[in-house]
Amino acid sequence: MDPNDAPVLGLREAKKRETRQLISDHATRLFIERGFEQTTIAEIADAARVAKKTVTNYFPRKEDLALDHQDEFVAALATTVTARGTDETPLTALRRAFLAAVAAQDPVAGFAGRAFTRMIADSPTLTSCLRGLHDRREEALTAALADTTDTPPDDITPRTAAALLGGVHRVLFTRIQELTLAGRTNPEIAEVLAREAPRAFDLLTPALAEYGRRAQGCPTGAGAGRGHRHRPDRPEAVTGDAS
């Protein structure tokens, strides 16, 4: 590529990001004012002064306009587990990450404000979509647990651990929504969750205190353990020792 093309590409990408954000901002405003189901793609396009096709190019589904951090939400737990240190179990890593998100009042953790939270609660479509995102997040967590513990993804152990860990996060997310709709401010909600979340995670300690602990010196980060399961050319595949 011609080096002179780089600034052009940079400006083009910046323009795309600006257009995407503009569409998202107008969509959110209209959804909050009128309701998700009552707002049309054409109305969003008119508000953003773009073609209807432009809206659907950036956001293939209407739900994507309202929940535009879906990928980040789905990947969050799996990313934390994959990147955990050698001294952390999945339980301790996820507990640490959640409390950090509470302290930061992270919107992805549920600190989205009363108007936005009400918009979701009042929409059957978005409520269903959110349930699906929780399910997808749990599936991604299952894969990460299987990968970093050298366990087949279809084994019951990572699936059970992911169900327990994902369930706590689902409960805590719902708790943040409930407090938000009750009129509590984000700092007040963070204070409540800082007390309640540790108690929720403590309930998992008897089952998951040592699950997934890495031996010292094992690799960390994305891909740790990948390609290390049930290969016939490895001794553990013959002996059945995949610990």
PDB file of N, CA and C in Angstrom, residues 2-86:
ATOM      1  N   ASP A   2       0.496   2.219  -0.780  1.00  0.00           N
ATOM      2  CA  ASP A   2       1.201   3.490  -0.829  1.00  0.00           C
ATOM      3  C   ASP A   2       1.090   4.175   0.530  1.00  0.00           C
ATOM      4  N   PRO A   3       2.254   4.580   1.130  1.00  0.00           N
ATOM      5  CA  PRO A   3       2.189   5.241   2.438  1.00  0.00           C
ATOM      6  C   PRO A   3       1.281   6.458   2.444  1.00  0.00           C
ATOM      7  N   ASN A   4       1.147   7.106   1.270  1.00  0.00           N
ATOM      8  CA  ASN A   4       0.281   8.281   1.195  1.00  0.00           C
ATOM      9  C   ASN A   4      -1.190   7.936   1.375  1.00  0.00           C
ATOM     10  N   ASP A   5      -1.508   6.626   1.199  1.00  0.00           N
ATOM     11  CA  ASP A   5      -2.902   6.202   1.364  1.00  0.00           C
ATOM     12  C   ASP A   5      -3.301   6.075   2.826  1.00  0.00           C
ATOM     13  N   ALA A   6      -2.301   5.950   3.709  1.00  0.00           N
ATOM     14  CA  ALA A   6      -2.593   5.716   5.122  1.00  0.00           C
ATOM     15  C   ALA A   6      -3.441   6.818   5.737  1.00  0.00           C
ATOM     16  N   PRO A   7      -3.107   8.103   5.544  1.00  0.00           N
ATOM     17  CA  PRO A   7      -3.974   9.147   6.122  1.00  0.00           C
ATOM     18  C   PRO A   7      -5.389   9.101   5.575  1.00  0.00           C
ATOM     19  N   VAL A   8      -5.516   8.742   4.271  1.00  0.00           N
ATOM     20  CA  VAL A   8      -6.845   8.656   3.674  1.00  0.00           C
ATOM     21  C   VAL A   8      -7.655   7.561   4.344  1.00  0.00           C
ATOM     22  N   LEU A   9      -7.010   6.385   4.528  1.00  0.00           N
ATOM     23  CA  LEU A   9      -7.696   5.275   5.186  1.00  0.00           C
ATOM     24  C   LEU A   9      -8.043   5.625   6.624  1.00  0.00           C
ATOM     25  N   GLY A  10      -7.134   6.343   7.301  1.00  0.00           N
ATOM     26  CA  GLY A  10      -7.398   6.740   8.672  1.00  0.00           C
ATOM     27  C   GLY A  10      -8.598   7.662   8.771  1.00  0.00           C
ATOM     28  N   LEU A  11      -8.697   8.621   7.858  1.00  0.00           N
ATOM     29  CA  LEU A  11      -9.828   9.530   7.847  1.00  0.00           C
ATOM     30  C   LEU A  11     -11.121   8.794   7.516  1.00  0.00           C
ATOM     31  N   ARG A  12     -11.018   7.839   6.605  1.00  0.00           N
ATOM     32  CA  ARG A  12     -12.197   7.080   6.202  1.00  0.00           C
ATOM     33  C   ARG A  12     -12.738   6.264   7.379  1.00  0.00           C
ATOM     34  N   GLU A  13     -11.825   5.602   8.104  1.00  0.00           N
ATOM     35  CA  GLU A  13     -12.253   4.811   9.252  1.00  0.00           C
ATOM     36  C   GLU A  13     -12.822   5.700  10.350  1.00  0.00           C
ATOM     37  N   ALA A  14     -12.194   6.863  10.534  1.00  0.00           N
ATOM     38  CA  ALA A  14     -12.702   7.795  11.542  1.00  0.00           C
ATOM     39  C   ALA A  14     -14.104   8.262  11.178  1.00  0.00           C
ATOM     40  N   LYS A  15     -14.324   8.520   9.897  1.00  0.00           N
ATOM     41  CA  LYS A  15     -15.646   8.943   9.442  1.00  0.00           C
ATOM     42  C   LYS A  15     -16.681   7.845   9.661  1.00  0.00           C
ATOM     43  N   LYS A  16     -16.281   6.598   9.414  1.00  0.00           N
ATOM     44  CA  LYS A  16     -17.197   5.481   9.636  1.00  0.00           C
ATOM     45  C   LYS A  16     -17.577   5.374  11.109  1.00  0.00           C
ATOM     46  N   ARG A  17     -16.587   5.525  11.979  1.00  0.00           N
ATOM     47  CA  ARG A  17     -16.864   5.455  13.412  1.00  0.00           C
ATOM     48  C   ARG A  17     -17.795   6.592  13.851  1.00  0.00           C
ATOM     49  N   GLU A  18     -17.554   7.781  13.300  1.00  0.00           N
ATOM     50  CA  GLU A  18     -18.415   8.916  13.632  1.00  0.00           C
ATOM     51  C   GLU A  18     -19.851   8.676  13.174  1.00  0.00           C
ATOM     52  N   THR A  19     -19.991   8.135  11.963  1.00  0.00           N
ATOM     53  CA  THR A  19     -21.341   7.860  11.436  1.00  0.00           C
ATOM     54  C   THR A  19     -22.031   6.802  12.278  1.00  0.00           C
ATOM     55  N   ARG A  20     -21.303   5.771  12.628  1.00  0.00           N
ATOM     56  CA  ARG A  20     -21.881   4.699  13.446  1.00  0.00           C
ATOM     57  C   ARG A  20     -22.347   5.246  14.792  1.00  0.00           C
ATOM     58  N   GLN A  21     -21.506   6.072  15.419  1.00  0.00           N
ATOM     59  CA  GLN A  21     -21.863   6.628  16.719  1.00  0.00           C
ATOM     60  C   GLN A  21     -23.048   7.566  16.598  1.00  0.00           C
ATOM     61  N   LEU A  22     -23.090   8.347  15.518  1.00  0.00           N
ATOM     62  CA  LEU A  22     -24.205   9.268  15.290  1.00  0.00           C
ATOM     63  C   LEU A  22     -25.518   8.509  15.185  1.00  0.00           C
ATOM     64  N   ILE A  23     -25.513   7.437  14.408  1.00  0.00           N
ATOM     65  CA  ILE A  23     -26.727   6.626  14.247  1.00  0.00           C
ATOM     66  C   ILE A  23     -27.135   6.019  15.586  1.00  0.00           C
ATOM     67  N   SER A  24     -26.153   5.480  16.305  1.00  0.00           N
ATOM     68  CA  SER A  24     -26.440   4.855  17.594  1.00  0.00           C
ATOM     69  C   SER A  24     -27.025   5.854  18.580  1.00  0.00           C
ATOM     70  N   ASP A  25     -26.459   7.060  18.619  1.00  0.00           N
ATOM     71  CA  ASP A  25     -26.943   8.079  19.561  1.00  0.00           C
ATOM     72  C   ASP A  25     -28.393   8.472  19.252  1.00  0.00           C
ATOM     73  N   HIS A  26     -28.689   8.682  17.980  1.00  0.00           N
ATOM     74  CA  HIS A  26     -30.063   9.058  17.615  1.00  0.00           C
ATOM     75  C   HIS A  26     -31.032   7.903  17.888  1.00  0.00           C
ATOM     76  N   ALA A  27     -30.590   6.687  17.611  1.00  0.00           N
ATOM     77  CA  ALA A  27     -31.456   5.530  17.859  1.00  0.00           C
ATOM     78  C   ALA A  27     -31.775   5.406  19.348  1.00  0.00           C
ATOM     79  N   THR A  28     -30.753   5.535  20.181  1.00  0.00           N
ATOM     80  CA  THR A  28     -30.971   5.433  21.620  1.00  0.00           C
ATOM     81  C   THR A  28     -31.936   6.506  22.106  1.00  0.00           C
ATOM     82  N   ARG A  29     -31.750   7.728  21.633  1.00  0.00           N
ATOM     83  CA  ARG A  29     -32.637   8.813  22.036  1.00  0.00           C
ATOM     84  C   ARG A  29     -34.086   8.509  21.656  1.00  0.00           C
ATOM     85  N   LEU A  30     -34.294   8.039  20.427  1.00  0.00           N
ATOM     86  CA  LEU A  30     -35.652   7.744  19.970  1.00  0.00           C
ATOM     87  C   LEU A  30     -36.245   6.551  20.719  1.00  0.00           C
ATOM     88  N   PHE A  31     -35.440   5.545  20.974  1.00  0.00           N
ATOM     89  CA  PHE A  31     -35.930   4.376  21.709  1.00  0.00           C
ATOM     90  C   PHE A  31     -36.391   4.784  23.106  1.00  0.00           C
ATOM     91  N   ILE A  32     -35.621   5.653  23.744  1.00  0.00           N
ATOM     92  CA  ILE A  32     -35.970   6.104  25.093  1.00  0.00           C
ATOM     93  C   ILE A  32     -37.230   6.966  25.070  1.00  0.00           C
ATOM     94  N   GLU A  33     -37.343   7.825  24.074  1.00  0.00           N
ATOM     95  CA  GLU A  33     -38.493   8.730  23.988  1.00  0.00           C
ATOM     96  C   GLU A  33     -39.775   8.007  23.591  1.00  0.00           C
ATOM     97  N   ARG A  34     -39.679   7.079  22.620  1.00  0.00           N
ATOM     98  CA  ARG A  34     -40.877   6.487  22.028  1.00  0.00           C
ATOM     99  C   ARG A  34     -41.081   5.016  22.368  1.00  0.00           C
ATOM    100  N   GLY A  35     -40.012   4.359  22.800  1.00  0.00           N
ATOM    101  CA  GLY A  35     -40.078   2.919  22.999  1.00  0.00           C
ATOM    102  C   GLY A  35     -39.413   2.197  21.841  1.00  0.00           C
ATOM    103  N   PHE A  36     -38.801   1.069  22.128  1.00  0.00           N
ATOM    104  CA  PHE A  36     -38.057   0.346  21.103  1.00  0.00           C
ATOM    105  C   PHE A  36     -38.973  -0.150  19.990  1.00  0.00           C
ATOM    106  N   GLU A  37     -40.054  -0.817  20.372  1.00  0.00           N
ATOM    107  CA  GLU A  37     -40.941  -1.394  19.370  1.00  0.00           C
ATOM    108  C   GLU A  37     -41.622  -0.323  18.508  1.00  0.00           C
ATOM    109  N   GLN A  38     -41.840   0.856  19.081  1.00  0.00           N
ATOM    110  CA  GLN A  38     -42.575   1.894  18.370  1.00  0.00           C
ATOM    111  C   GLN A  38     -41.696   2.707  17.412  1.00  0.00           C
ATOM    112  N   THR A  39     -40.398   2.588  17.527  1.00  0.00           N
ATOM    113  CA  THR A  39     -39.474   3.366  16.692  1.00  0.00           C
ATOM    114  C   THR A  39     -39.076   2.554  15.464  1.00  0.00           C
ATOM    115  N   THR A  40     -39.097   3.173  14.300  1.00  0.00           N
ATOM    116  CA  THR A  40     -38.755   2.486  13.056  1.00  0.00           C
ATOM    117  C   THR A  40     -37.337   2.836  12.607  1.00  0.00           C
ATOM    118  N   ILE A  41     -36.794   1.984  11.773  1.00  0.00           N
ATOM    119  CA  ILE A  41     -35.470   2.235  11.198  1.00  0.00           C
ATOM    120  C   ILE A  41     -35.505   3.505  10.342  1.00  0.00           C
ATOM    121  N   ALA A  42     -36.595   3.714   9.635  1.00  0.00           N
ATOM    122  CA  ALA A  42     -36.728   4.906   8.801  1.00  0.00           C
ATOM    123  C   ALA A  42     -36.665   6.172   9.646  1.00  0.00           C
ATOM    124  N   GLU A  43     -37.293   6.162  10.815  1.00  0.00           N
ATOM    125  CA  GLU A  43     -37.262   7.327  11.697  1.00  0.00           C
ATOM    126  C   GLU A  43     -35.843   7.586  12.210  1.00  0.00           C
ATOM    127  N   ILE A  44     -35.133   6.518  12.497  1.00  0.00           N
ATOM    128  CA  ILE A  44     -33.742   6.668  12.949  1.00  0.00           C
ATOM    129  C   ILE A  44     -32.880   7.251  11.834  1.00  0.00           C
ATOM    130  N   ALA A  45     -33.076   6.754  10.623  1.00  0.00           N
ATOM    131  CA  ALA A  45     -32.319   7.263   9.471  1.00  0.00           C
ATOM    132  C   ALA A  45     -32.603   8.748   9.260  1.00  0.00           C
ATOM    133  N   ASP A  46     -33.865   9.132   9.372  1.00  0.00           N
ATOM    134  CA  ASP A  46     -34.218  10.543   9.208  1.00  0.00           C
ATOM    135  C   ASP A  46     -33.555  11.409  10.275  1.00  0.00           C
ATOM    136  N   ALA A  47     -33.562  10.931  11.506  1.00  0.00           N
ATOM    137  CA  ALA A  47     -32.972  11.702  12.601  1.00  0.00           C
ATOM    138  C   ALA A  47     -31.471  11.865  12.427  1.00  0.00           C
ATOM    139  N   ALA A  48     -30.827  10.818  11.928  1.00  0.00           N
ATOM    140  CA  ALA A  48     -29.378  10.859  11.732  1.00  0.00           C
ATOM    141  C   ALA A  48     -28.987  11.466  10.385  1.00  0.00           C
ATOM    142  N   ARG A  49     -30.004  11.738   9.542  1.00  0.00           N
ATOM    143  CA  ARG A  49     -29.792  12.300   8.204  1.00  0.00           C
ATOM    144  C   ARG A  49     -28.889  11.403   7.350  1.00  0.00           C
ATOM    145  N   VAL A  50     -29.220  10.130   7.381  1.00  0.00           N
ATOM    146  CA  VAL A  50     -28.546   9.153   6.524  1.00  0.00           C
ATOM    147  C   VAL A  50     -29.614   8.305   5.857  1.00  0.00           C
ATOM    148  N   ALA A  51     -29.197   7.526   4.867  1.00  0.00           N
ATOM    149  CA  ALA A  51     -30.132   6.636   4.191  1.00  0.00           C
ATOM    150  C   ALA A  51     -30.486   5.462   5.108  1.00  0.00           C
ATOM    151  N   LYS A  52     -31.673   4.921   4.931  1.00  0.00           N
ATOM    152  CA  LYS A  52     -32.087   3.750   5.707  1.00  0.00           C
ATOM    153  C   LYS A  52     -31.105   2.596   5.506  1.00  0.00           C
ATOM    154  N   LYS A  53     -30.595   2.447   4.284  1.00  0.00           N
ATOM    155  CA  LYS A  53     -29.628   1.401   3.987  1.00  0.00           C
ATOM    156  C   LYS A  53     -28.344   1.591   4.783  1.00  0.00           C
ATOM    157  N   THR A  54     -27.970   2.842   5.021  1.00  0.00           N
ATOM    158  CA  THR A  54     -26.772   3.113   5.813  1.00  0.00           C
ATOM    159  C   THR A  54     -26.949   2.599   7.241  1.00  0.00           C
ATOM    160  N   VAL A  55     -28.133   2.796   7.795  1.00  0.00           N
ATOM    161  CA  VAL A  55     -28.407   2.310   9.149  1.00  0.00           C
ATOM    162  C   VAL A  55     -28.252   0.796   9.208  1.00  0.00           C
ATOM    163  N   THR A  56     -28.855   0.092   8.266  1.00  0.00           N
ATOM    164  CA  THR A  56     -28.804  -1.379   8.302  1.00  0.00           C
ATOM    165  C   THR A  56     -27.424  -1.920   7.934  1.00  0.00           C
ATOM    166  N   ASN A  57     -26.630  -1.128   7.211  1.00  0.00           N
ATOM    167  CA  ASN A  57     -25.258  -1.553   6.930  1.00  0.00           C
ATOM    168  C   ASN A  57     -24.420  -1.564   8.202  1.00  0.00           C
ATOM    169  N   TYR A  58     -24.626  -0.572   9.047  1.00  0.00           N
ATOM    170  CA  TYR A  58     -23.884  -0.493  10.308  1.00  0.00           C
ATOM    171  C   TYR A  58     -24.499  -1.383  11.387  1.00  0.00           C
ATOM    172  N   PHE A  59     -25.811  -1.522  11.354  1.00  0.00           N
ATOM    173  CA  PHE A  59     -26.525  -2.287  12.380  1.00  0.00           C
ATOM    174  C   PHE A  59     -27.520  -3.216  11.691  1.00  0.00           C
ATOM    175  N   PRO A  60     -27.107  -4.445  11.378  1.00  0.00           N
ATOM    176  CA  PRO A  60     -27.969  -5.362  10.616  1.00  0.00           C
ATOM    177  C   PRO A  60     -29.315  -5.648  11.285  1.00  0.00           C
ATOM    178  N   ARG A  61     -29.337  -5.672  12.624  1.00  0.00           N
ATOM    179  CA  ARG A  61     -30.585  -5.916  13.349  1.00  0.00           C
ATOM    180  C   ARG A  61     -30.959  -4.682  14.152  1.00  0.00           C
ATOM    181  N   LYS A  62     -32.234  -4.473  14.319  1.00  0.00           N
ATOM    182  CA  LYS A  62     -32.692  -3.323  15.092  1.00  0.00           C
ATOM    183  C   LYS A  62     -32.168  -3.390  16.530  1.00  0.00           C
ATOM    184  N   GLU A  63     -32.101  -4.601  17.103  1.00  0.00           N
ATOM    185  CA  GLU A  63     -31.601  -4.757  18.462  1.00  0.00           C
ATOM    186  C   GLU A  63     -30.164  -4.268  18.607  1.00  0.00           C
ATOM    187  N   ASP A  64     -29.390  -4.378  17.519  1.00  0.00           N
ATOM    188  CA  ASP A  64     -27.996  -3.946  17.572  1.00  0.00           C
ATOM    189  C   ASP A  64     -27.872  -2.449  17.826  1.00  0.00           C
ATOM    190  N   LEU A  65     -28.891  -1.699  17.417  1.00  0.00           N
ATOM    191  CA  LEU A  65     -28.881  -0.259  17.640  1.00  0.00           C
ATOM    192  C   LEU A  65     -29.024   0.083  19.123  1.00  0.00           C
ATOM    193  N   ALA A  66     -29.761  -0.729  19.846  1.00  0.00           N
ATOM    194  CA  ALA A  66     -29.985  -0.474  21.268  1.00  0.00           C
ATOM    195  C   ALA A  66     -28.893  -1.086  22.133  1.00  0.00           C
ATOM    196  N   LEU A  67     -28.423  -2.260  21.757  1.00  0.00           N
ATOM    197  CA  LEU A  67     -27.418  -2.984  22.541  1.00  0.00           C
ATOM    198  C   LEU A  67     -26.153  -3.091  21.689  1.00  0.00           C
ATOM    199  N   ASP A  68     -25.431  -1.981  21.592  1.00  0.00           N
ATOM    200  CA  ASP A  68     -24.312  -1.942  20.657  1.00  0.00           C
ATOM    201  C   ASP A  68     -22.978  -2.330  21.273  1.00  0.00           C
ATOM    202  N   HIS A  69     -23.005  -2.888  22.503  1.00  0.00           N
ATOM    203  CA  HIS A  69     -21.785  -3.426  23.120  1.00  0.00           C
ATOM    204  C   HIS A  69     -21.930  -4.937  23.336  1.00  0.00           C
ATOM    205  N   GLN A  70     -22.659  -5.579  22.435  1.00  0.00           N
ATOM    206  CA  GLN A  70     -22.957  -6.998  22.612  1.00  0.00           C
ATOM    207  C   GLN A  70     -21.698  -7.866  22.627  1.00  0.00           C
ATOM    208  N   ASP A  71     -20.798  -7.625  21.695  1.00  0.00           N
ATOM    209  CA  ASP A  71     -19.593  -8.458  21.607  1.00  0.00           C
ATOM    210  C   ASP A  71     -18.760  -8.342  22.881  1.00  0.00           C
ATOM    211  N   GLU A  72     -18.627  -7.123  23.386  1.00  0.00           N
ATOM    212  CA  GLU A  72     -17.870  -6.910  24.615  1.00  0.00           C
ATOM    213  C   GLU A  72     -18.526  -7.621  25.793  1.00  0.00           C
ATOM    214  N   PHE A  73     -19.850  -7.536  25.865  1.00  0.00           N
ATOM    215  CA  PHE A  73     -20.586  -8.186  26.954  1.00  0.00           C
ATOM    216  C   PHE A  73     -20.416  -9.704  26.890  1.00  0.00           C
ATOM    217  N   VAL A  74     -20.601 -10.275  25.717  1.00  0.00           N
ATOM    218  CA  VAL A  74     -20.516 -11.728  25.557  1.00  0.00           C
ATOM    219  C   VAL A  74     -19.124 -12.242  25.889  1.00  0.00           C
ATOM    220  N   ALA A  75     -18.091 -11.508  25.520  1.00  0.00           N
ATOM    221  CA  ALA A  75     -16.716 -11.991  25.680  1.00  0.00           C
ATOM    222  C   ALA A  75     -16.123 -11.710  27.053  1.00  0.00           C
ATOM    223  N   ALA A  76     -16.765 -10.863  27.850  1.00  0.00           N
ATOM    224  CA  ALA A  76     -16.139 -10.344  29.068  1.00  0.00           C
ATOM    225  C   ALA A  76     -15.673 -11.430  30.030  1.00  0.00           C
ATOM    226  N   LEU A  77     -16.533 -12.381  30.370  1.00  0.00           N
ATOM    227  CA  LEU A  77     -16.174 -13.401  31.350  1.00  0.00           C
ATOM    228  C   LEU A  77     -15.098 -14.333  30.802  1.00  0.00           C
ATOM    229  N   ALA A  78     -15.240 -14.723  29.549  1.00  0.00           N
ATOM    230  CA  ALA A  78     -14.260 -15.603  28.929  1.00  0.00           C
ATOM    231  C   ALA A  78     -12.890 -14.940  28.868  1.00  0.00           C
ATOM    232  N   THR A  79     -12.866 -13.660  28.542  1.00  0.00           N
ATOM    233  CA  THR A  79     -11.598 -12.932  28.467  1.00  0.00           C
ATOM    234  C   THR A  79     -10.921 -12.883  29.824  1.00  0.00           C
ATOM    235  N   THR A  80     -11.687 -12.638  30.871  1.00  0.00           N
ATOM    236  CA  THR A  80     -11.128 -12.590  32.223  1.00  0.00           C
ATOM    237  C   THR A  80     -10.534 -13.937  32.614  1.00  0.00           C
ATOM    238  N   VAL A  81     -11.237 -15.003  32.313  1.00  0.00           N
ATOM    239  CA  VAL A  81     -10.765 -16.347  32.660  1.00  0.00           C
ATOM    240  C   VAL A  81      -9.512 -16.707  31.867  1.00  0.00           C
ATOM    241  N   THR A  82      -9.495 -16.389  30.598  1.00  0.00           N
ATOM    242  CA  THR A  82      -8.354 -16.733  29.753  1.00  0.00           C
ATOM    243  C   THR A  82      -7.098 -15.969  30.162  1.00  0.00           C
ATOM    244  N   ALA A  83      -7.270 -14.729  30.592  1.00  0.00           N
ATOM    245  CA  ALA A  83      -6.120 -13.880  30.911  1.00  0.00           C
ATOM    246  C   ALA A  83      -5.724 -13.931  32.385  1.00  0.00           C
ATOM    247  N   ARG A  84      -6.348 -14.779  33.179  1.00  0.00           N
ATOM    248  CA  ARG A  84      -6.062 -14.788  34.605  1.00  0.00           C
ATOM    249  C   ARG A  84      -4.620 -15.224  34.881  1.00  0.00           C
ATOM    250  N   GLY A  85      -4.105 -14.818  36.024  1.00  0.00           N
ATOM    251  CA  GLY A  85      -2.747 -15.169  36.406  1.00  0.00           C
ATOM    252  C   GLY A  85      -2.641 -16.572  36.961  1.00  0.00           C
ATOM    253  N   THR A  86      -1.405 -17.006  37.169  1.00  0.00           N
ATOM    254  CA  THR A  86      -1.178 -18.372  37.653  1.00  0.00           C
ATOM    255  C   THR A  86      -1.682 -18.556  39.083  1.00  0.00           C
TER     256      THR A  86
END
